[in-house]
CSV table of C-alpha atoms in Angstrom, one decimal:
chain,number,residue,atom,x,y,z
Q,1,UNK,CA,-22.6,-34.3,-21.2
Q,2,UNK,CA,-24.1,-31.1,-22.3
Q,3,UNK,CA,-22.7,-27.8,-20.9
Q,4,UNK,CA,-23.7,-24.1,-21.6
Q,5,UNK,CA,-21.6,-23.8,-23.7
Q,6,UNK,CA,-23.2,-26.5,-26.0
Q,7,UNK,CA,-26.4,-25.0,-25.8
Q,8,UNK,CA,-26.4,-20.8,-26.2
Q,9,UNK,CA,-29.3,-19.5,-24.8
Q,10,UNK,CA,-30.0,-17.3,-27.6
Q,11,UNK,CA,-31.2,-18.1,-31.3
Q,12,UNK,CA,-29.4,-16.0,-33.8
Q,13,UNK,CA,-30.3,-16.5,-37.5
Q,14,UNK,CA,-27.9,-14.4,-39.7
Q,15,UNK,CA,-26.2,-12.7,-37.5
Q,16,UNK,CA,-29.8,-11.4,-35.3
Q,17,UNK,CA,-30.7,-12.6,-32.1
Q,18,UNK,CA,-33.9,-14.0,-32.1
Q,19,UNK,CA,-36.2,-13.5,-29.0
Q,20,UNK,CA,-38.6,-17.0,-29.7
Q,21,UNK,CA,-37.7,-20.9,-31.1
Q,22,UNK,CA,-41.4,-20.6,-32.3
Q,23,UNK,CA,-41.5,-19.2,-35.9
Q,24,UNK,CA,-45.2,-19.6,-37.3
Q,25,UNK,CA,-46.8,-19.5,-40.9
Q,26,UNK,CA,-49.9,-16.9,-41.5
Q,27,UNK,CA,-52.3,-18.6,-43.4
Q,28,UNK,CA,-55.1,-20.7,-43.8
Q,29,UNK,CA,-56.5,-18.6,-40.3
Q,30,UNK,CA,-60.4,-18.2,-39.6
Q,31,UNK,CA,-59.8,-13.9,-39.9
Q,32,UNK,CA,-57.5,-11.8,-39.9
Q,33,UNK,CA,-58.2,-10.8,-36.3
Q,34,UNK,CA,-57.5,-14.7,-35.1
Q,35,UNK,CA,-54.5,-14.5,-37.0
Q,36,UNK,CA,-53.1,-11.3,-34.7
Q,37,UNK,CA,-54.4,-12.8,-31.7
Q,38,UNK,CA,-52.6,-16.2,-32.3
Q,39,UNK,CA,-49.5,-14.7,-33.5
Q,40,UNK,CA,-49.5,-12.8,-29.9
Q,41,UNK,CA,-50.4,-15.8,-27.9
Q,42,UNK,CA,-47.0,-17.5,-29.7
Q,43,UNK,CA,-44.9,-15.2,-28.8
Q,44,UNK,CA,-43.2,-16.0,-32.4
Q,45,UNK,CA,-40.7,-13.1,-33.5
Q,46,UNK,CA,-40.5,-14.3,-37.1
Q,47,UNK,CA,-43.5,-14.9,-39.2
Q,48,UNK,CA,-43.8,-16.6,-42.7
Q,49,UNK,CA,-45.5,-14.6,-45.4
Q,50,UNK,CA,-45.8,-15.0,-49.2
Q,51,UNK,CA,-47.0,-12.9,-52.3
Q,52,UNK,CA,-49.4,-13.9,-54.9
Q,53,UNK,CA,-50.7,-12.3,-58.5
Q,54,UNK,CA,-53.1,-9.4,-56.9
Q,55,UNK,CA,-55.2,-6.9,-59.3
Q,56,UNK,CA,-56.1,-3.0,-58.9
Q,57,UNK,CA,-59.5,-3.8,-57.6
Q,58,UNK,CA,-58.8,-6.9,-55.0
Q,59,UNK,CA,-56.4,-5.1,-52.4
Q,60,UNK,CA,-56.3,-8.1,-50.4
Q,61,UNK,CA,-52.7,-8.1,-49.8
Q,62,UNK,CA,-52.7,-4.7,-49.0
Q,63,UNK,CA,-54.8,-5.0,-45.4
Q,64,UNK,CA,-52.3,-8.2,-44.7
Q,65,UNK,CA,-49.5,-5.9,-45.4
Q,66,UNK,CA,-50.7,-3.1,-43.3
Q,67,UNK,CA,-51.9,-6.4,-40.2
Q,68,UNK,CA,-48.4,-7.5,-40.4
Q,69,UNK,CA,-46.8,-4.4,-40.3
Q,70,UNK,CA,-49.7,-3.5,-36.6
Q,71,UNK,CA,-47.4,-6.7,-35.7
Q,72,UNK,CA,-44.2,-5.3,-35.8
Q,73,UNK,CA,-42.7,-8.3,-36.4
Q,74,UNK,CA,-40.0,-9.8,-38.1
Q,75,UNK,CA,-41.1,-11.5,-41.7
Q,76,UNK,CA,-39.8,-14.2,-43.4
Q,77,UNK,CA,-41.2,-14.4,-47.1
Q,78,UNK,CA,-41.2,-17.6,-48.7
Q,79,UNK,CA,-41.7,-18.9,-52.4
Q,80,UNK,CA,-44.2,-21.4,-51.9
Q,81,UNK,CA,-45.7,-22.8,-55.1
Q,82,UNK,CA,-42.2,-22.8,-56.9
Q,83,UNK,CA,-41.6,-25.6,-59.2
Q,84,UNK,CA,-38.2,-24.4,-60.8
Q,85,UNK,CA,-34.9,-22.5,-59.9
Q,86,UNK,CA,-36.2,-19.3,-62.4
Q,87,UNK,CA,-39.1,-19.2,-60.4
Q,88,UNK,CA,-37.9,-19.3,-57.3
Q,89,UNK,CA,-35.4,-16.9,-58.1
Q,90,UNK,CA,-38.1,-14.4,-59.3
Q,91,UNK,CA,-40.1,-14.9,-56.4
Q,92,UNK,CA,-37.5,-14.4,-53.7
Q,93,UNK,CA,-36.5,-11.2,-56.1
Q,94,UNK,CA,-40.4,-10.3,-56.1
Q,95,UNK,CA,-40.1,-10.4,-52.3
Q,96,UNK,CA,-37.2,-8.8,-51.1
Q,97,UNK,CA,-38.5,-5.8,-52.8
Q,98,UNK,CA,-42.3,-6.4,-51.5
Q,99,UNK,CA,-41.3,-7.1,-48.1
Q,100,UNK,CA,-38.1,-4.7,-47.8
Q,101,UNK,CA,-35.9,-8.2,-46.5
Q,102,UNK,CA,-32.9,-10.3,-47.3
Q,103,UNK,CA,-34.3,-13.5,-45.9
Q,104,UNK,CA,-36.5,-15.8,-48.1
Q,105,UNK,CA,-37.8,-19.1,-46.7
Q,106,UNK,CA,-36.5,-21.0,-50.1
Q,107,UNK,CA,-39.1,-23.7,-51.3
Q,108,UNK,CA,-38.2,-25.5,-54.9
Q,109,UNK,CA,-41.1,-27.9,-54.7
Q,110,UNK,CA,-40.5,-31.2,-56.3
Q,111,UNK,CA,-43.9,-33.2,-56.7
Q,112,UNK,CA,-47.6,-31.5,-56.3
Q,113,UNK,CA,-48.7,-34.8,-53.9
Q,114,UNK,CA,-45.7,-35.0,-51.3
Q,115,UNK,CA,-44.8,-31.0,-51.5
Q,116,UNK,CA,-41.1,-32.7,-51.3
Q,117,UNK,CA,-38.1,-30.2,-51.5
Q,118,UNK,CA,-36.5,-30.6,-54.7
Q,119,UNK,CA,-32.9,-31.2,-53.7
Q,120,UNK,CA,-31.5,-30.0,-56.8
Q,121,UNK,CA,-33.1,-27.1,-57.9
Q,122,UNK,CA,-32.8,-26.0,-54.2
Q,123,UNK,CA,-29.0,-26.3,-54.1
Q,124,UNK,CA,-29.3,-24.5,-57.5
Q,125,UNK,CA,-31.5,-21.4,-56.7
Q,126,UNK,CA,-29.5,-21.2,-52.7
Q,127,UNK,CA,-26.4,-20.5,-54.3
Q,128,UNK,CA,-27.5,-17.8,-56.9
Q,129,UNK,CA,-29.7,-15.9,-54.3
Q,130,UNK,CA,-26.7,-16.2,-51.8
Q,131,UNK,CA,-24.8,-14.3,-54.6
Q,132,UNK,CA,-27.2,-11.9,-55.2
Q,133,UNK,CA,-27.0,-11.1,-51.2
Q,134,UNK,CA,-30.2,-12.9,-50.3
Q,135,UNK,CA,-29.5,-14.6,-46.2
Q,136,UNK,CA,-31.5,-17.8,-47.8
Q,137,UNK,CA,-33.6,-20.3,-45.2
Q,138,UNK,CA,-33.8,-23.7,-47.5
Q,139,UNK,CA,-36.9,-25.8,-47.2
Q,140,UNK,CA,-34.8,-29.1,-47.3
Q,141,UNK,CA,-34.8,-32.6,-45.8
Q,142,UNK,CA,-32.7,-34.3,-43.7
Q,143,UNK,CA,-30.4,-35.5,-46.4
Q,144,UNK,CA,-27.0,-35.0,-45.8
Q,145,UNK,CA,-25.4,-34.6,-48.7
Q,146,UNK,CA,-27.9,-31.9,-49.9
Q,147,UNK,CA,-27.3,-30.1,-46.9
Q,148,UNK,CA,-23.6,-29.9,-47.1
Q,149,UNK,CA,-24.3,-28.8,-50.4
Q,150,UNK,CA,-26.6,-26.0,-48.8
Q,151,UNK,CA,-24.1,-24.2,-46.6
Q,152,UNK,CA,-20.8,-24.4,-49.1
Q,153,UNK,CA,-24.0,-22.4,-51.5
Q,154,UNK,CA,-23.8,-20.0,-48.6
Q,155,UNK,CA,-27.2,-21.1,-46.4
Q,156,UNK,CA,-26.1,-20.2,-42.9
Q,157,UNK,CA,-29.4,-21.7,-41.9
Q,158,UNK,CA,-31.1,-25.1,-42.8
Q,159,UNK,CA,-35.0,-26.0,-42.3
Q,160,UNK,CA,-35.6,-29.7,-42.8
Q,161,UNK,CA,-38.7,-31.4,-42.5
Q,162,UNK,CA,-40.6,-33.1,-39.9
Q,163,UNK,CA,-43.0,-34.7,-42.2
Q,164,UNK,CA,-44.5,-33.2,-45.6
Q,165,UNK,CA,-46.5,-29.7,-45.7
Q,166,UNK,CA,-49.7,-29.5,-44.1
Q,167,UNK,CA,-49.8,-33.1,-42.9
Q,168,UNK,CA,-49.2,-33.2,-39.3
Q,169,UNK,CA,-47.9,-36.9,-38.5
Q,170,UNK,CA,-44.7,-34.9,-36.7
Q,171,UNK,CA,-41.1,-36.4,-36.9
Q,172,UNK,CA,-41.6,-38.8,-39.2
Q,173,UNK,CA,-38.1,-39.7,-39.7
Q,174,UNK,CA,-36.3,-39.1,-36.4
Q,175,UNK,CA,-33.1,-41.3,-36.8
Q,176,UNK,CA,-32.3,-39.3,-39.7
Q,177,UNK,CA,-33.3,-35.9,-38.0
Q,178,UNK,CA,-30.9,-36.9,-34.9
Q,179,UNK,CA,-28.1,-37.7,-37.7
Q,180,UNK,CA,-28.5,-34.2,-38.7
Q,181,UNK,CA,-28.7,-32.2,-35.7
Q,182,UNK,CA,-25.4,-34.3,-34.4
Q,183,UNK,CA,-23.4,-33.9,-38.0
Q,184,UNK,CA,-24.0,-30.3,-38.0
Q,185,UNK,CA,-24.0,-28.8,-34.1
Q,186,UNK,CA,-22.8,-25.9,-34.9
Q,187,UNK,CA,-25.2,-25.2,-37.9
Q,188,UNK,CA,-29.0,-23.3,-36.7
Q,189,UNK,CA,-31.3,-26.0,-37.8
Q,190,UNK,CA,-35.2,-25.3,-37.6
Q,191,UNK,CA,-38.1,-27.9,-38.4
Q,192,UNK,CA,-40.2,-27.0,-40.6
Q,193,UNK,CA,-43.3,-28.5,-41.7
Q,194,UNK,CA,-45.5,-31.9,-40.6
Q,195,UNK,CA,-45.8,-30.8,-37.0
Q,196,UNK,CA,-49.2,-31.5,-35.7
Q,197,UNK,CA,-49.3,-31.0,-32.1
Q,198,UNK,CA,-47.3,-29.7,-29.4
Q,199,UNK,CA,-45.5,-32.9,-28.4
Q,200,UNK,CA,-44.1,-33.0,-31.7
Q,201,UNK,CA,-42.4,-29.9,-31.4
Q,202,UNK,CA,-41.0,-30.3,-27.8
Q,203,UNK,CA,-39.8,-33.5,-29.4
Q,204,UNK,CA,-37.7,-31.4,-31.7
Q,205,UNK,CA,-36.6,-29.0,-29.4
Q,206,UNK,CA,-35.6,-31.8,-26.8
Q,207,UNK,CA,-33.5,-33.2,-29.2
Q,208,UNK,CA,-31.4,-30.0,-29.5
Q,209,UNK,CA,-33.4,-28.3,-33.2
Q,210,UNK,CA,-32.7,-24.8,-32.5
Q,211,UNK,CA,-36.8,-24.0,-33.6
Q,212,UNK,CA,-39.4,-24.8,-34.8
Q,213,UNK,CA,-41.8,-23.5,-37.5
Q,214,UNK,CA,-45.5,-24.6,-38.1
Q,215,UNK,CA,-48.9,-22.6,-39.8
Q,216,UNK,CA,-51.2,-25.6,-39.9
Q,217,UNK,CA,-51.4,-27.2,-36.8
Q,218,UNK,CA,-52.0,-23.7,-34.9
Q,219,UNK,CA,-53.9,-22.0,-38.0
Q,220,UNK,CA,-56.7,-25.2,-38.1
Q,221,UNK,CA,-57.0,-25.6,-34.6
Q,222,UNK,CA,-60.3,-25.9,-32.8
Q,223,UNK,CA,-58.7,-22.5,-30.9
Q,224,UNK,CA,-56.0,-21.3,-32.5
Q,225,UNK,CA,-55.3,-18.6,-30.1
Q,226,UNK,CA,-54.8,-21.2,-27.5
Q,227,UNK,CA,-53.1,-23.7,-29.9
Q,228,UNK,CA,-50.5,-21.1,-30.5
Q,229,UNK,CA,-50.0,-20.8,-26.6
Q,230,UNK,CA,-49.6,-24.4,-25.6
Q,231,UNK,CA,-47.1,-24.5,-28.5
Q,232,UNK,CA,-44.9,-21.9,-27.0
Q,233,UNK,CA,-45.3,-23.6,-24.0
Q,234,UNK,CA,-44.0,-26.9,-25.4
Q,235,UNK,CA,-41.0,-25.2,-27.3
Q,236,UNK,CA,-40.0,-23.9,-24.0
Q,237,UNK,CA,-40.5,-26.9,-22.1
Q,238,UNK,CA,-38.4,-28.7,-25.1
Q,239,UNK,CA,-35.9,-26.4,-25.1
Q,240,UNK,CA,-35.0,-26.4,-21.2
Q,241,UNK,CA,-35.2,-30.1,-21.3
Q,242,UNK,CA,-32.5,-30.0,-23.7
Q,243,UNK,CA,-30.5,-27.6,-22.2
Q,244,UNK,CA,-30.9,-29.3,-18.8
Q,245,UNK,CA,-29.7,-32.8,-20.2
Q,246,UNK,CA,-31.7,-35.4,-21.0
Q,247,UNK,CA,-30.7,-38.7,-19.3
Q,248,UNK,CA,-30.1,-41.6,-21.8
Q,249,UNK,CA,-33.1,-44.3,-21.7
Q,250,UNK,CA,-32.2,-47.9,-21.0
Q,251,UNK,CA,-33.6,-51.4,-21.2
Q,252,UNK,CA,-33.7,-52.3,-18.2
Q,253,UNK,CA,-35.4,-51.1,-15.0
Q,254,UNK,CA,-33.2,-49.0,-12.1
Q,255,UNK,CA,-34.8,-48.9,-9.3
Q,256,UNK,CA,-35.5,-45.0,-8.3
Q,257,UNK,CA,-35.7,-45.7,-4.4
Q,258,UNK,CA,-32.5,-46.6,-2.8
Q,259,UNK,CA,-31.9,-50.1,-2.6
Q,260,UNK,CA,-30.2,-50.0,0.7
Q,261,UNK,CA,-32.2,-50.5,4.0
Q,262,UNK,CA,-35.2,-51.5,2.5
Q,263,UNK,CA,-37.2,-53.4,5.1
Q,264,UNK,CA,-37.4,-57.1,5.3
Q,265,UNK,CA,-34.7,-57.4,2.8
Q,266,UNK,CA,-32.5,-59.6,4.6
Q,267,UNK,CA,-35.3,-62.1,5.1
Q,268,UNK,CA,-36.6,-62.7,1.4
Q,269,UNK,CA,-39.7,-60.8,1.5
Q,270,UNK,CA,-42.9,-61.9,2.9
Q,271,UNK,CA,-45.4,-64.9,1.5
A,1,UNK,CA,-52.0,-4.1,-77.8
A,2,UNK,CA,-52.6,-7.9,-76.4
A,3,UNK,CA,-50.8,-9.0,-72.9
A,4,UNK,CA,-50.9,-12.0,-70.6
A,5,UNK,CA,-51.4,-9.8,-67.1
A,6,UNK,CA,-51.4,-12.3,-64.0
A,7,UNK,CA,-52.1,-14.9,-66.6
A,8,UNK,CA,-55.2,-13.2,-68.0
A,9,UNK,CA,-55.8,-11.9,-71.8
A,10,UNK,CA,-55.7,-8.0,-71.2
A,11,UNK,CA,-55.7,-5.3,-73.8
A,12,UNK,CA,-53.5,-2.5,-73.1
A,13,UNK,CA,-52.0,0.6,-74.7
A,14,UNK,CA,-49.4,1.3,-72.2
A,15,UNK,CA,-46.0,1.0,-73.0
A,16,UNK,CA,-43.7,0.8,-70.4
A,17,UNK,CA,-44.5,-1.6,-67.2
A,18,UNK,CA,-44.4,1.8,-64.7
A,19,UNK,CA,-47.3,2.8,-67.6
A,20,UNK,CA,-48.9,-0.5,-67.3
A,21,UNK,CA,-49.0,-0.1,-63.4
A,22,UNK,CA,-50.8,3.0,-63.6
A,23,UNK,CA,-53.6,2.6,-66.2
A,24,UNK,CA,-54.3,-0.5,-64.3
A,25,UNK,CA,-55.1,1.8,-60.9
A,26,UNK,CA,-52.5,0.2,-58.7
A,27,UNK,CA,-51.6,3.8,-57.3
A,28,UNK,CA,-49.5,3.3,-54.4
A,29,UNK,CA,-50.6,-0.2,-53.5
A,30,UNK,CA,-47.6,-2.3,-52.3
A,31,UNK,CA,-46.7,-4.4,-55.1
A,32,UNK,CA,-43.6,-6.2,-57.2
A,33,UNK,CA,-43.8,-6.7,-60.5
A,34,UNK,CA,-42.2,-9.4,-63.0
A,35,UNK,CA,-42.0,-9.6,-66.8
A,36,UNK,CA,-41.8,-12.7,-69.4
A,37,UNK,CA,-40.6,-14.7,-65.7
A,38,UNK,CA,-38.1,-12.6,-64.4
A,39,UNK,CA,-38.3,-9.5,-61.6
A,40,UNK,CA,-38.4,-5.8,-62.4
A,41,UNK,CA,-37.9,-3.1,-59.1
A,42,UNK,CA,-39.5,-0.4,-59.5
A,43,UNK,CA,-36.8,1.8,-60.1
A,44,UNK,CA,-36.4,0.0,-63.6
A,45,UNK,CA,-40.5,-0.1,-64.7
A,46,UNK,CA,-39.9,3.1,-66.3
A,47,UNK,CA,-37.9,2.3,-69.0
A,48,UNK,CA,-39.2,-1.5,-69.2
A,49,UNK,CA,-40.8,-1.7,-72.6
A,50,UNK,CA,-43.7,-4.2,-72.9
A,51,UNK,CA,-44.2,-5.8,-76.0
A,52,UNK,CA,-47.4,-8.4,-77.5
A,53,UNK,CA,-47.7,-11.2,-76.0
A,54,UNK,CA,-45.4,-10.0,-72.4
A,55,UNK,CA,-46.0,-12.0,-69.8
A,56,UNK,CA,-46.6,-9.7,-66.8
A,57,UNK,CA,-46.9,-10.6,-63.3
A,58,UNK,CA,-47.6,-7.9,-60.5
A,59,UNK,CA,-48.0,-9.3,-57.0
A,60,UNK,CA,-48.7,-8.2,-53.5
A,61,UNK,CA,-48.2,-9.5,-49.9
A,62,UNK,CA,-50.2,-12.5,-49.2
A,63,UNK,CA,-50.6,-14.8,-45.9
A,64,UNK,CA,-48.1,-17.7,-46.2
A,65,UNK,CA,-46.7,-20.9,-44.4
């Protein structure tokens, strides 16, 4: 049975309280204008962000800087589009400078079609950013090994999957994900990625993930802005039902209504 | 001199990366900068000689997931 004690009411991520269990990604929005709107209507504390190659002329990045920074809200960079460890590296290096932060959402991408973490090279680029002082969020799966091999690097956070990048088909792999969140209670463990819909993220949450962190599903919305709300609504709804205790399902049917004094039952029902 | 800047053939007479920054008109845009694959902060661009043939990368925020 779960008591408060099991289940803090606060997130803290490296050692900072967190005020929302929805963390969302910034691109891929209609305007820049929607983007504001939506991260508002979230609620989200922590945004994803990323760099890329920019010339004198373009200034592109320069107007997101200045939106996020209108936000005043908490960023967590991430090096998307990283194929090895030296990359990565130099990209969360690139970063921490750009965006003036330790964290870095860690993504060593393994294979262009699936977008799957590469275990490895993850494990490899953890522990060197970890040593360099980096507070490191690892893009992972729900492998176990690979995630003990994660915190001994120094990760005091893990993100695994729900289901590749971009795809939305939710918790594809729930068994392993419940194996996870049970092997490491103690560790803060957010899905991230292949969430499509709110349902998939109060799934998460009512299985006891401590968040949850999406871009597509809210960013490619019919409405975004009201996407973003109803999944802050669902991570909250996930959340208390987790907190409150979920009752284990059975096979068979219970009958809700008491049994006792039911009419006619003494004389084998009516026909 | 020839360099590969952001992956693009550029000529360039500059010869530090802090140089390179400001012929190219980055001023005070908010940028980080990396050389033949590996990060350079600002404070060391000033003595960060490029060479033919450098690989530079100079990057700025962009939206992410």
């Amino acid at each position: 049975m779960l008591t408060q004690a099991d289940t803090p009411r606060a997130l803290v991520l490296y050692g900072q309280e967190v005020a929302s269990r929805l963390l969302i990604g910034t691109a891929q929005y209609p305007s820049p204008d929607v983007l504001a709107r939506a991260v508002k209507a979230s609620g989200a504390a922590i945004v994803t962000v990323s760099l890329r190659r920019e010339s004198a002329r373009q200034k592109s990045g320069q107007s997101f800087w200045q939106l996020i920074r209108d936000l005043g809200i908490k960023v967590l960079p991430n090096t998307a589009g990283c194929r090895t460890v030296k990359e990565a590296v130099a990209t969360a290096e690139m970063a921490r400078e750009l965006f003036d932060t330790p964290w870095v959402k860690l993504e060593v991408i393994a294979n262009d079609d699936t977008l799957q973490p590469d275990l490895f090279g993850l494990v490899e680029a953890a522990g060197e950013l970890v040593k360099s002082g980096f507070q490191v969020f690892p893009y992972t799966t729900e492998d176990l090994g690979a995630a003990e091999r994660l915190l001994a690097a120094g990760c005091e956070v893990l993100m695994p999957w729900g289901a590749p990048i971009g795809t939305g088909r939710g918790l594809s792999n729930r068994y392993a994900l419940k194996t996870m969140r049970n092997y490491f209670p103690g560790v803060p463990l957010i899905v991230d990625a292949g969430i499509g819909a709110p349902s998939h993220a109060a799934a998460a949450m009512e299985m006891g993930f401590d968040a949850v962190l999406l871009n597509t599903a809210i960013a490619k919305a019919g409405e975004p802005v009201r996407m973003a709300e109803a999944f802050a609504g669902a991570i909250a709804a996930g959340r208390m039902g987790y907190e409150a205790g979920l009752m284990e399902p059975r096979d068979m049917a219970a009958p809700s209504t008491p049994v006792a004094g039911t009419p006619f039952f003494d004389i084998g029902g009516t026909s | 001199m020839r360099i590969l800047l952001n992956g693009e053939p550029t000529q360039t007479a500059a010869r530090t990366l802090e140089e390179l920054v400001a012929a190219l008109g980055y001023g005070e845009m908010r940028i980080a900068t990396a050389l033949n694959g590996s990060f350079v902060p600002v404070r060391a661009r000033p003595e960060t000689r490029i060479a033919e043939d450098d690989k530079v990368e100079i990057v700025a925020p962009r939206q992410g997931g």
